[in-house]
Amino acid sequence: MVTLLTDRGMRAVDARVEGERLWLDAGALEDATGWGLKPDGLCRDGACVPLPPGRQGAFVQAGRVDAAALWRHLDNPVVHDEARRIWVLGEGADERAASLASLIAPDFTLPHVDGRSHALAGY
């Protein structure tokens, strides 16, 4: 068992760890990350990532998916603590930028040294 942290939360999953590889049952991968093994490749929310020709075995073996290899293939960060058996499959820069774009700072006003006020909304 390992502890897996993703954008969908934290959960304990049955996994086989081989160095930098994290092998999960295809169903467990889909439950934990939303990425499911389909005939077109690995898919999530209508988007599919085809597996590189000739390298499918690097991603899928006997019904298990190397979640770390998939994450790296998507250019997303993967970190793990071997001693504690914790793996983090992080969001990529595109996902983080999209979530930050929706954030709106609250309006505030600051005084200038000459006494005038400057509000964030004015910029």
Short mmCIF file of C-alpha atoms in Angstrom, two decimals:
data_model
loop_
_atom_site.label_atom_id
_atom_site.label_comp_id
_atom_site.label_asym_id
_atom_site.label_seq_id
_atom_site.Cartn_x
_atom_site.Cartn_y
_atom_site.Cartn_z
CA MET A 1 0.00 0.00 0.00
CA VAL A 2 1.12 3.55 -0.71
CA THR A 3 -0.41 6.91 0.06
CA LEU A 4 -1.23 8.74 -3.15
CA LEU A 5 -1.93 12.48 -3.33
CA THR A 6 -3.52 13.89 -6.49
CA ASP A 7 -5.84 16.73 -7.45
CA ARG A 8 -8.63 14.40 -6.29
CA GLY A 9 -7.34 14.12 -2.75
CA MET A 10 -5.37 11.64 -0.70
CA ARG A 11 -5.97 7.90 -0.58
CA ALA A 12 -4.28 4.63 0.23
CA VAL A 13 -3.88 2.48 -2.87
CA ASP A 14 -2.54 -0.98 -3.52
CA ALA A 15 0.51 -0.39 -5.68
CA ARG A 16 3.77 -2.00 -6.70
CA VAL A 17 6.77 0.31 -6.46
CA GLU A 18 9.85 -0.37 -8.58
CA GLY A 19 12.29 2.49 -8.07
CA GLU A 20 10.74 5.45 -9.92
CA ARG A 21 7.81 3.40 -11.21
CA LEU A 22 4.41 3.26 -9.52
CA TRP A 23 2.29 0.40 -10.85
CA LEU A 24 -1.44 0.69 -10.08
CA ASP A 25 -4.33 -1.49 -11.14
CA ALA A 26 -6.09 0.33 -14.01
CA GLY A 27 -9.27 0.67 -11.93
CA ALA A 28 -7.38 2.10 -8.96
CA LEU A 29 -5.64 4.61 -11.24
CA GLU A 30 -9.00 5.77 -12.59
CA ASP A 31 -10.50 6.07 -9.10
CA ALA A 32 -7.52 8.05 -7.81
CA THR A 33 -6.81 10.28 -10.81
CA GLY A 34 -9.67 10.09 -13.29
CA TRP A 35 -7.33 8.64 -15.95
CA GLY A 36 -8.73 5.40 -17.35
CA LEU A 37 -7.22 2.84 -19.68
CA LYS A 38 -9.18 2.80 -22.94
CA PRO A 39 -8.49 1.37 -26.41
CA ASP A 40 -7.39 4.89 -27.51
CA GLY A 41 -4.85 5.19 -24.69
CA LEU A 42 -5.26 6.78 -21.27
CA CYS A 43 -8.27 9.07 -21.08
CA ARG A 44 -9.72 11.61 -18.65
CA ASP A 45 -12.74 13.88 -19.13
CA GLY A 46 -12.96 13.19 -22.87
CA ALA A 47 -9.25 13.81 -23.52
CA CYS A 48 -7.13 10.80 -24.49
CA VAL A 49 -3.36 10.47 -24.52
CA PRO A 50 -2.22 7.80 -26.93
CA LEU A 51 0.58 5.63 -25.65
CA PRO A 52 3.80 6.00 -27.64
CA PRO A 53 4.03 3.33 -30.37
CA GLY A 54 6.39 0.56 -29.38
CA ARG A 55 6.48 1.78 -25.76
CA GLN A 56 3.07 0.65 -24.49
CA GLY A 57 4.82 -1.83 -22.15
CA ALA A 58 6.54 1.09 -20.43
CA PHE A 59 3.09 2.33 -19.38
CA VAL A 60 0.86 -0.76 -19.17
CA GLN A 61 1.67 -4.32 -18.09
CA ALA A 62 -0.79 -7.05 -17.13
CA GLY A 63 -3.65 -4.64 -16.36
CA ARG A 64 -1.47 -2.29 -14.33
CA VAL A 65 -0.48 1.22 -15.33
CA ASP A 66 2.73 2.97 -14.35
CA ALA A 67 1.11 6.13 -12.96
CA ALA A 68 4.49 7.87 -12.55
CA ALA A 69 5.40 7.24 -16.21
CA LEU A 70 2.00 8.56 -17.32
CA TRP A 71 2.43 11.70 -15.19
CA ARG A 72 5.90 12.35 -16.56
CA HIS A 73 4.62 11.74 -20.11
CA LEU A 74 2.04 14.48 -19.43
CA ASP A 75 4.87 16.79 -18.23
CA ASN A 76 3.43 16.82 -14.73
CA PRO A 77 5.54 16.65 -11.57
CA VAL A 78 5.97 13.39 -9.65
CA VAL A 79 7.59 13.24 -6.24
CA HIS A 80 7.75 10.46 -3.69
CA ASP A 81 9.06 9.66 -0.26
CA GLU A 82 10.32 6.10 -0.45
CA ALA A 83 10.60 5.64 3.32
CA ARG A 84 7.03 6.72 4.00
CA ARG A 85 5.61 5.24 0.76
CA ILE A 86 3.98 8.56 -0.19
CA TRP A 87 3.60 9.56 -3.85
CA VAL A 88 2.41 12.93 -5.15
CA LEU A 89 1.14 13.24 -8.72
CA GLY A 90 1.05 17.01 -9.12
CA GLU A 91 -0.75 19.28 -11.53
CA GLY A 92 1.12 20.59 -14.53
CA ALA A 93 1.82 24.26 -15.13
CA ASP A 94 -1.14 24.60 -17.52
CA GLU A 95 -3.61 23.34 -14.92
CA ARG A 96 -2.12 25.56 -12.21
CA ALA A 97 -2.21 28.62 -14.49
CA ALA A 98 -5.85 27.96 -15.38
CA SER A 99 -6.85 27.72 -11.72
CA LEU A 100 -4.90 30.88 -10.85
CA ALA A 101 -6.52 32.81 -13.71
CA SER A 102 -9.89 32.44 -12.00
CA LEU A 103 -8.67 34.01 -8.76
CA ILE A 104 -9.63 37.61 -8.16
CA ALA A 105 -7.82 39.72 -5.62
CA PRO A 106 -10.05 41.72 -3.28
CA ASP A 107 -10.10 45.44 -3.91
CA PHE A 108 -8.05 47.52 -1.48
CA THR A 109 -6.82 51.09 -1.22
CA LEU A 110 -3.39 52.35 -0.17
CA PRO A 111 -2.23 55.90 0.44
CA HIS A 112 0.49 57.37 -1.77
CA VAL A 113 3.25 59.46 -0.17
CA ASP A 114 1.67 62.61 -1.62
CA GLY A 115 -1.63 61.87 0.17
CA ARG A 116 -3.63 60.56 -2.80
CA SER A 117 -5.30 57.15 -2.46
CA HIS A 118 -4.73 54.35 -4.97
CA ALA A 119 -7.22 51.50 -5.26
CA LEU A 120 -6.43 48.17 -6.89
CA ALA A 121 -9.64 48.49 -8.93
CA GLY A 122 -8.17 51.56 -10.60
CA TYR A 123 -5.48 49.42 -12.20
#
